[in-house]
mmCIF file of C-alpha atoms and ligand atoms in Angstrom:
data_model
loop_
_atom_site.group_PDB
_atom_site.id
_atom_site.type_symbol
_atom_site.label_atom_id
_atom_site.label_comp_id
_atom_site.label_asym_id
_atom_site.label_seq_id
_atom_site.Cartn_x
_atom_site.Cartn_y
_atom_site.Cartn_z
ATOM 1 C CA MET X 1 5.449 -0.771 18.395
ATOM 2 C CA ASP X 2 8.755 0.782 17.443
ATOM 3 C CA ARG X 3 8.219 2.727 14.215
ATOM 4 C CA SER X 4 11.956 3.402 13.889
ATOM 5 C CA LEU X 5 12.367 -0.229 12.794
ATOM 6 C CA ILE X 6 10.523 0.416 9.535
ATOM 7 C CA ASP X 7 13.395 2.256 7.843
ATOM 8 C CA GLY X 8 15.674 -0.727 8.381
ATOM 9 C CA VAL X 9 13.380 -3.062 6.437
ATOM 10 C CA LYS X 10 13.739 -3.361 2.674
ATOM 11 C CA GLY X 11 10.589 -2.771 0.689
ATOM 12 C CA PHE X 12 8.606 -0.706 -1.729
ATOM 13 C CA LEU X 13 6.017 0.796 0.587
ATOM 14 C CA SER X 14 6.015 4.490 1.460
ATOM 15 C CA GLN X 15 5.596 5.740 5.015
ATOM 16 C CA GLU X 16 2.185 7.168 4.127
ATOM 17 C CA GLU X 17 1.045 3.868 2.607
ATOM 18 C CA GLY X 18 2.328 1.950 5.623
ATOM 19 C CA GLU X 19 0.498 4.195 8.058
ATOM 20 C CA THR X 20 -2.673 3.744 6.010
ATOM 21 C CA LEU X 21 -2.330 -0.052 6.235
ATOM 22 C CA TYR X 22 -1.938 0.290 9.980
ATOM 23 C CA GLU X 23 -5.020 2.503 10.377
ATOM 24 C CA LEU X 24 -7.253 0.332 8.187
ATOM 25 C CA ALA X 25 -6.142 -2.866 9.916
ATOM 26 C CA LEU X 26 -6.748 -1.289 13.308
ATOM 27 C CA GLU X 27 -10.262 -0.437 12.207
ATOM 28 C CA THR X 28 -11.213 -3.908 10.936
ATOM 29 C CA CYS X 29 -9.012 -6.596 12.465
ATOM 30 C CA SER X 30 -11.364 -7.282 15.358
ATOM 31 C CA MET X 31 -13.716 -8.831 12.781
ATOM 32 C CA GLY X 32 -11.207 -11.533 11.852
ATOM 33 C CA PRO X 33 -7.614 -12.144 10.790
ATOM 34 C CA CYS X 34 -5.842 -10.029 8.165
ATOM 35 C CA LEU X 35 -3.880 -11.521 5.289
ATOM 36 C CA GLU X 36 -1.208 -10.099 3.018
ATOM 37 C CA ILE X 37 0.158 -11.546 -0.189
ATOM 38 C CA GLY X 38 3.726 -10.523 -0.973
ATOM 39 C CA SER X 39 5.460 -9.882 2.332
ATOM 40 C CA TYR X 40 8.960 -9.611 0.786
ATOM 41 C CA CYS X 41 11.229 -8.514 3.681
ATOM 42 C CA GLY X 42 8.381 -7.570 6.015
ATOM 43 C CA LYS X 43 7.729 -3.829 5.702
ATOM 44 C CA SER X 44 3.964 -4.132 5.236
ATOM 45 C CA THR X 45 3.986 -7.062 7.669
ATOM 46 C CA LEU X 46 5.164 -4.768 10.451
ATOM 47 C CA TRP X 47 2.507 -2.128 9.816
ATOM 48 C CA LEU X 48 -0.339 -4.636 9.564
ATOM 49 C CA GLY X 49 1.098 -6.824 12.311
ATOM 50 C CA TRP X 50 1.329 -4.000 14.829
ATOM 51 C CA ALA X 51 -2.338 -3.168 14.288
ATOM 52 C CA CYS X 52 -3.338 -6.833 14.676
ATOM 53 C CA GLN X 53 -1.235 -7.163 17.818
ATOM 54 C CA GLU X 54 -2.885 -4.127 19.354
ATOM 55 C CA ARG X 55 -6.329 -5.685 18.829
ATOM 56 C CA GLY X 56 -5.428 -9.304 19.605
ATOM 57 C CA SER X 57 -5.916 -10.322 15.975
ATOM 58 C CA VAL X 58 -3.632 -12.292 13.627
ATOM 59 C CA LEU X 59 -1.859 -11.543 10.362
ATOM 60 C CA PHE X 60 -1.244 -14.302 7.836
ATOM 61 C CA ALA X 61 1.767 -13.303 5.739
ATOM 62 C CA VAL X 62 1.783 -15.227 2.456
ATOM 63 C CA ASP X 63 4.943 -15.263 0.351
ATOM 64 C CA HIS X 64 7.026 -18.032 -1.230
ATOM 65 C CA HIS X 65 10.019 -15.813 -0.448
ATOM 66 C CA ARG X 66 11.711 -16.590 -3.756
ATOM 67 C CA GLY X 67 11.046 -13.090 -5.107
ATOM 68 C CA SER X 68 8.524 -12.099 -7.771
ATOM 69 C CA GLU X 69 9.258 -12.039 -11.508
ATOM 70 C CA GLU X 70 10.863 -8.593 -11.551
ATOM 71 C CA GLN X 71 13.137 -9.421 -8.586
ATOM 72 C CA GLN X 72 14.956 -12.341 -10.223
ATOM 73 C CA LYS X 73 18.623 -12.194 -11.224
ATOM 74 C CA GLY X 74 19.082 -9.874 -14.195
ATOM 75 C CA GLU X 75 15.686 -8.206 -13.709
ATOM 76 C CA LEU X 76 15.009 -4.559 -12.852
ATOM 77 C CA PHE X 77 14.363 -5.046 -9.119
ATOM 78 C CA PHE X 78 17.003 -7.688 -8.409
ATOM 79 C CA ASP X 79 18.764 -7.091 -5.074
ATOM 80 C CA ALA X 80 22.005 -8.990 -4.464
ATOM 81 C CA GLU X 81 21.447 -8.781 -0.690
ATOM 82 C CA VAL X 82 18.539 -11.193 -0.920
ATOM 83 C CA TRP X 83 20.319 -13.659 -3.197
ATOM 84 C CA SER X 84 21.208 -16.961 -1.550
ATOM 85 C CA GLU X 85 24.353 -18.529 -2.997
ATOM 86 C CA ALA X 86 23.587 -21.790 -1.210
ATOM 87 C CA ASP X 87 20.110 -22.022 -2.720
ATOM 88 C CA GLN X 88 21.004 -20.337 -6.022
ATOM 89 C CA ALA X 89 17.744 -18.469 -5.567
ATOM 90 C CA VAL X 90 16.290 -15.334 -4.034
ATOM 91 C CA ASP X 91 15.578 -15.845 -0.336
ATOM 92 C CA THR X 92 13.722 -13.040 1.430
ATOM 93 C CA PHE X 93 12.568 -15.236 4.306
ATOM 94 C CA ARG X 94 15.733 -14.687 6.358
ATOM 95 C CA LEU X 95 15.294 -10.896 6.378
ATOM 96 C CA PHE X 96 11.531 -11.246 6.801
ATOM 97 C CA ARG X 97 11.982 -13.372 9.908
ATOM 98 C CA GLN X 98 14.575 -10.973 11.313
ATOM 99 C CA ALA X 99 12.161 -8.050 10.841
ATOM 100 C CA VAL X 100 9.287 -9.895 12.558
ATOM 101 C CA ASP X 101 11.599 -10.911 15.426
ATOM 102 C CA ARG X 102 12.885 -7.374 15.944
ATOM 103 C CA ALA X 103 9.366 -5.969 15.858
ATOM 104 C CA GLN X 104 8.308 -8.540 18.471
ATOM 105 C CA LEU X 105 5.481 -9.786 16.309
ATOM 106 C CA ASN X 106 5.930 -13.536 16.674
ATOM 107 C CA ASP X 107 2.741 -13.691 18.735
ATOM 108 C CA THR X 108 0.744 -12.168 15.888
ATOM 109 C CA VAL X 109 2.263 -12.922 12.470
ATOM 110 C CA VAL X 110 1.810 -16.348 10.876
ATOM 111 C CA PRO X 111 4.222 -16.715 7.953
ATOM 112 C CA VAL X 112 2.793 -18.846 5.163
ATOM 113 C CA VAL X 113 5.788 -19.751 3.018
ATOM 114 C CA ALA X 114 4.075 -20.939 -0.144
ATOM 115 C CA PRO X 115 2.805 -19.648 -3.474
ATOM 116 C CA SER X 116 -0.402 -17.692 -2.958
ATOM 117 C CA THR X 117 -2.469 -20.079 -5.098
ATOM 118 C CA VAL X 118 -1.326 -23.086 -3.060
ATOM 119 C CA ALA X 119 -1.976 -21.364 0.273
ATOM 120 C CA ALA X 120 -5.470 -20.499 -0.968
ATOM 121 C CA ARG X 121 -6.433 -23.960 -2.161
ATOM 122 C CA PHE X 122 -8.167 -25.123 1.027
ATOM 123 C CA TRP X 123 -8.574 -21.752 2.692
ATOM 124 C CA SER X 124 -11.966 -21.177 4.314
ATOM 125 C CA THR X 125 -11.403 -18.607 7.071
ATOM 126 C CA PRO X 126 -13.207 -15.277 6.605
ATOM 127 C CA LEU X 127 -10.773 -12.354 6.497
ATOM 128 C CA ALA X 128 -11.171 -8.808 7.798
ATOM 129 C CA LEU X 129 -8.585 -7.342 5.434
ATOM 130 C CA VAL X 130 -6.677 -8.596 2.394
ATOM 131 C CA PHE X 131 -3.632 -6.717 1.127
ATOM 132 C CA ILE X 132 -2.494 -7.743 -2.365
ATOM 133 C CA ASP X 133 1.127 -6.916 -3.149
ATOM 134 C CA GLY X 134 2.384 -10.110 -4.776
ATOM 135 C CA GLY X 135 3.512 -10.768 -8.338
ATOM 136 C CA HIS X 136 2.823 -7.976 -10.804
ATOM 137 C CA THR X 137 2.059 -9.976 -13.930
ATOM 138 C CA TYR X 138 -1.579 -9.980 -14.980
ATOM 139 C CA ALA X 139 -1.843 -13.669 -14.125
ATOM 140 C CA ALA X 140 -0.332 -13.265 -10.643
ATOM 141 C CA ALA X 141 -2.368 -10.168 -9.769
ATOM 142 C CA TYR X 142 -5.574 -11.754 -11.026
ATOM 143 C CA ASN X 143 -4.927 -15.039 -9.192
ATOM 144 C CA ASP X 144 -4.305 -13.221 -5.932
ATOM 145 C CA TYR X 145 -7.565 -11.352 -6.324
ATOM 146 C CA ALA X 146 -9.544 -14.435 -7.340
ATOM 147 C CA CYS X 147 -8.062 -16.600 -4.580
ATOM 148 C CA TRP X 148 -8.380 -14.238 -1.638
ATOM 149 C CA ALA X 149 -10.880 -11.414 -2.155
ATOM 150 C CA ARG X 150 -13.806 -13.835 -1.915
ATOM 151 C CA HIS X 151 -12.922 -14.481 1.735
ATOM 152 C CA ILE X 152 -13.300 -10.851 2.822
ATOM 153 C CA VAL X 153 -16.106 -10.310 5.333
ATOM 154 C CA PRO X 154 -18.810 -7.691 4.672
ATOM 155 C CA GLY X 155 -17.343 -4.374 5.795
ATOM 156 C CA GLY X 156 -13.783 -5.689 5.410
ATOM 157 C CA TYR X 157 -11.079 -4.130 3.237
ATOM 158 C CA LEU X 158 -9.514 -5.144 -0.048
ATOM 159 C CA LEU X 159 -6.261 -3.240 -0.505
ATOM 160 C CA ILE X 160 -4.168 -3.392 -3.666
ATOM 161 C CA HIS X 161 -0.674 -1.954 -3.917
ATOM 162 C CA ASP X 162 1.059 -0.422 -6.948
ATOM 163 C CA ILE X 163 -1.932 1.187 -8.640
ATOM 164 C CA TYR X 164 -0.597 3.466 -11.366
ATOM 165 C CA ASP X 165 -2.625 5.525 -13.805
ATOM 166 C CA SER X 166 -0.157 5.158 -16.672
ATOM 167 C CA ILE X 167 2.344 2.605 -17.910
ATOM 168 C CA GLU X 168 5.089 5.256 -17.560
ATOM 169 C CA GLU X 169 4.561 5.214 -13.788
ATOM 170 C CA GLY X 170 4.428 1.443 -13.472
ATOM 171 C CA GLY X 171 2.929 -1.868 -14.591
ATOM 172 C CA GLN X 172 -0.829 -1.877 -15.075
ATOM 173 C CA ALA X 173 -1.803 -5.315 -13.750
ATOM 174 C CA PRO X 174 -2.679 -4.179 -10.207
ATOM 175 C CA HIS X 175 -4.735 -1.276 -11.568
ATOM 176 C CA HIS X 176 -6.510 -3.648 -13.926
ATOM 177 C CA VAL X 177 -7.437 -5.946 -11.034
ATOM 178 C CA PHE X 178 -8.509 -2.945 -8.948
ATOM 179 C CA LYS X 179 -10.955 -1.894 -11.676
ATOM 180 C CA MET X 180 -12.117 -5.480 -12.056
ATOM 181 C CA ALA X 181 -12.933 -5.624 -8.338
ATOM 182 C CA LEU X 182 -14.886 -2.376 -8.601
ATOM 183 C CA SER X 183 -16.861 -3.550 -11.596
ATOM 184 C CA SER X 184 -17.856 -6.685 -9.674
ATOM 185 C CA GLY X 185 -20.231 -4.456 -7.705
ATOM 186 C CA GLU X 186 -19.127 -6.045 -4.448
ATOM 187 C CA TYR X 187 -16.879 -3.235 -3.255
ATOM 188 C CA GLU X 188 -17.222 0.380 -2.365
ATOM 189 C CA PHE X 189 -14.446 2.709 -3.532
ATOM 190 C CA VAL X 190 -12.924 4.225 -0.397
ATOM 191 C CA GLY X 191 -9.918 6.046 -1.824
ATOM 192 C CA ARG X 192 -6.306 5.935 -2.883
ATOM 193 C CA LYS X 193 -3.260 6.747 -0.801
ATOM 194 C CA GLY X 194 -0.042 6.916 -2.801
ATOM 195 C CA SER X 195 -0.242 3.809 -4.984
ATOM 196 C CA LEU X 196 -2.470 2.001 -2.508
ATOM 197 C CA GLY X 197 -6.021 1.354 -3.703
ATOM 198 C CA ILE X 198 -8.634 0.992 -0.952
ATOM 199 C CA LEU X 199 -11.919 -0.887 -1.405
ATOM 200 C CA ARG X 200 -14.407 -1.993 1.172
ATOM 201 C CA ARG X 201 -16.715 -4.962 0.804
ATOM 202 C CA TYR X 202 -20.272 -3.728 1.029
ATOM 203 C CA PRO X 203 -21.805 -4.469 4.401
ATOM 204 C CA ALA X 204 -24.500 -7.126 4.314
ATOM 205 C CA GLY X 205 -27.821 -5.742 3.121
ATOM 206 C CA VAL X 206 -26.382 -2.737 1.284
ATOM 207 C CA PHE X 207 -26.872 -2.872 -2.463
ATOM 208 C CA PRO X 208 -24.564 -0.939 -4.783
ATOM 209 C CA SER X 209 -27.575 0.701 -6.423
ATOM 210 C CA ASP X 210 -28.414 2.347 -3.081
ATOM 211 C CA LEU X 211 -25.115 4.173 -3.052
ATOM 212 C CA PRO X 212 -24.054 7.303 -4.927
ATOM 213 C CA GLU X 213 -21.781 7.110 -7.985
ATOM 214 C CA LYS X 214 -18.174 8.018 -7.302
ATOM 215 C CA ASP X 215 -15.208 8.887 -9.465
ATOM 216 C CA TYR X 216 -12.198 6.681 -9.217
HETATM 217 MG MG1 MG V 1 4.158 -3.302 -4.032
#
């Protein structure tokens, strides 16, 4: 695990958030594979992947690699370095693959190059940790939650990136989904680190009414 590689990978994840992903994956990934939605160029993949590698687990990295809505040409987060002239489309898979290669994670990371909803269609494997960092429209954020959170094992983590308290700080779809997950009664609020929201699926046999109220 060579942490110096992280700075060379494009992405929107802070060091603190990345280290939190690593710690939480390390804690849970013996219970099953981890899965992330929205790998982009692989920053979160490296953090989660290193933890999975250390424990002999696996990370499924779901991304169509054509960039999310705000990363398209002419949009706020467009990056010419991930534009493919040949494809006339965003292509983050090349840089993603390079990052996974350099981090020596090919024995741990399974890239799933497909839209999240398609990858989920016949999915039935229980997951120890799900990290949602895909499209930031309400529809995309909700679909990612609806498709994947239901596979999290009791005691496993649901992590959602880009939680902002106000519209001035950032789009509200991830925060909306975060609150929706909490109101389902299936998750315990663990905390927030930067813009990363951390929820844990209640262990089997623990009812929300048994647990104290918390502010979030
Ligand atoms: Mg993000």
